[in-house]
Short mmCIF file of C-alpha atoms in Angstrom, two decimals:
data_model
loop_
_atom_site.label_atom_id
_atom_site.label_comp_id
_atom_site.label_asym_id
_atom_site.label_seq_id
_atom_site.Cartn_x
_atom_site.Cartn_y
_atom_site.Cartn_z
CA MET A 1 1.68 -43.38 -66.45
CA GLU A 2 1.82 -46.63 -68.48
CA GLU A 3 4.05 -44.67 -70.89
CA LEU A 4 6.87 -44.90 -68.43
CA LYS A 5 6.87 -48.73 -68.44
CA HIS A 6 10.23 -50.16 -69.64
CA LYS A 7 11.80 -46.71 -69.77
CA ILE A 8 14.75 -45.17 -67.95
CA VAL A 9 13.82 -42.50 -65.46
CA LEU A 10 15.61 -40.07 -63.21
CA SER A 11 14.67 -39.92 -59.47
CA VAL A 12 13.81 -36.23 -58.53
CA ALA A 13 12.82 -36.79 -54.98
CA GLY A 14 13.82 -38.87 -51.97
CA HIS A 15 17.17 -40.16 -50.66
CA ASP A 16 17.86 -41.60 -54.17
CA LYS A 17 17.54 -38.21 -55.80
CA GLY A 18 19.58 -37.92 -58.97
CA ARG A 19 19.82 -41.72 -59.58
CA LEU A 20 18.69 -43.44 -62.80
CA PHE A 21 16.32 -46.40 -62.65
CA PHE A 22 14.65 -48.79 -65.17
CA VAL A 23 10.76 -48.96 -64.78
CA THR A 24 9.92 -52.66 -64.57
CA GLU A 25 6.29 -52.32 -63.83
CA VAL A 26 3.48 -49.95 -63.28
CA THR A 27 1.10 -50.94 -60.53
CA GLU A 28 -2.65 -50.29 -60.37
CA ASP A 29 -2.40 -48.02 -57.36
CA GLY A 30 -0.13 -45.55 -59.18
CA PHE A 31 3.31 -46.69 -58.25
CA LEU A 32 6.29 -47.43 -60.39
CA LEU A 33 8.58 -50.55 -59.71
CA LEU A 34 12.09 -49.44 -60.37
CA ALA A 35 15.37 -51.35 -60.63
CA ASP A 36 18.86 -50.22 -61.39
CA GLY A 37 20.73 -53.60 -61.37
CA LYS A 38 23.02 -52.65 -58.56
CA GLU A 39 21.25 -51.57 -55.38
CA ARG A 40 17.71 -52.50 -56.51
CA LYS A 41 17.62 -55.80 -58.45
CA LEU A 42 14.80 -56.94 -60.58
CA ASP A 43 13.57 -59.40 -57.96
CA ALA A 44 13.32 -56.61 -55.32
CA PRO A 45 12.42 -53.33 -57.16
CA LYS A 46 11.92 -50.03 -55.44
CA ARG A 47 8.40 -48.71 -55.21
CA LYS A 48 8.09 -45.02 -56.07
CA ARG A 49 5.36 -42.62 -57.08
CA SER A 50 5.48 -41.47 -60.74
CA ARG A 51 5.48 -37.79 -59.64
CA HIS A 52 8.87 -38.43 -57.97
CA VAL A 53 10.57 -39.40 -61.19
CA ARG A 54 11.21 -37.88 -64.64
CA GLY A 55 11.37 -39.91 -67.86
CA VAL A 56 14.75 -39.57 -69.56
CA GLY A 57 14.42 -42.08 -72.45
CA THR A 58 14.48 -45.66 -73.47
CA SER A 59 17.24 -47.91 -74.89
CA ALA A 60 17.80 -50.47 -77.61
CA HIS A 61 20.11 -52.50 -75.35
CA PRO A 62 19.32 -56.31 -75.68
CA ALA A 63 18.59 -56.62 -71.94
CA ILE A 64 15.99 -53.86 -71.99
CA LEU A 65 14.43 -55.24 -75.33
CA GLY A 66 14.20 -58.60 -73.64
CA LEU A 67 12.31 -57.22 -70.67
CA GLN A 68 9.98 -55.24 -73.05
CA ARG A 69 9.23 -58.56 -74.76
CA GLY A 70 8.51 -60.24 -71.50
CA ALA A 71 11.51 -62.54 -71.44
CA VAL A 72 11.70 -64.87 -68.45
CA TYR A 73 15.50 -64.75 -68.21
CA LEU A 74 16.39 -61.52 -66.43
CA VAL A 75 19.99 -60.59 -66.32
CA GLN A 76 21.05 -57.92 -63.84
CA MET A 77 24.61 -56.99 -65.39
CA PRO A 78 23.45 -55.83 -68.76
CA MET A 79 20.78 -53.66 -67.30
CA LEU A 80 23.31 -52.12 -64.92
CA GLN A 81 25.63 -51.41 -67.73
CA GLN A 82 22.91 -49.64 -69.69
CA VAL A 83 21.97 -47.52 -66.80
CA ARG A 84 25.48 -46.55 -66.36
CA CYS A 85 25.77 -45.45 -70.09
CA TYR A 86 22.68 -43.49 -69.85
CA ARG A 87 24.19 -41.73 -66.73
CA GLU A 88 27.29 -40.87 -68.63
CA LEU A 89 25.37 -39.53 -71.47
CA LEU A 90 23.33 -37.32 -69.27
CA VAL A 91 26.55 -35.96 -67.66
CA ILE A 92 27.98 -35.20 -71.16
CA GLN A 93 24.78 -33.37 -72.21
CA THR A 94 24.82 -31.36 -68.96
CA MET A 95 28.43 -30.31 -69.55
CA GLU A 96 27.64 -29.16 -73.06
CA LYS A 97 24.90 -26.74 -71.92
#
């Protein structure tokens, strides 16, 4: 489950099904802490079981790289933009199939 830390995941269950999130942390009791930069900010992440999400990838965006390095400055807007870009990429890939 630690392999999902700092990755972008797709929610596959719950009221937020189909939404993309960034995994900010993996807790000891098996939960993922998720943020999307819009509805769920980094200071109030969503708690979700790992079986309710599917990993879709990672990113080289500066905001995500900063989080991976443990940067103390956390900017919501760049993360929100990166999640949006990933969402658009998934839509394009789905349309090509």
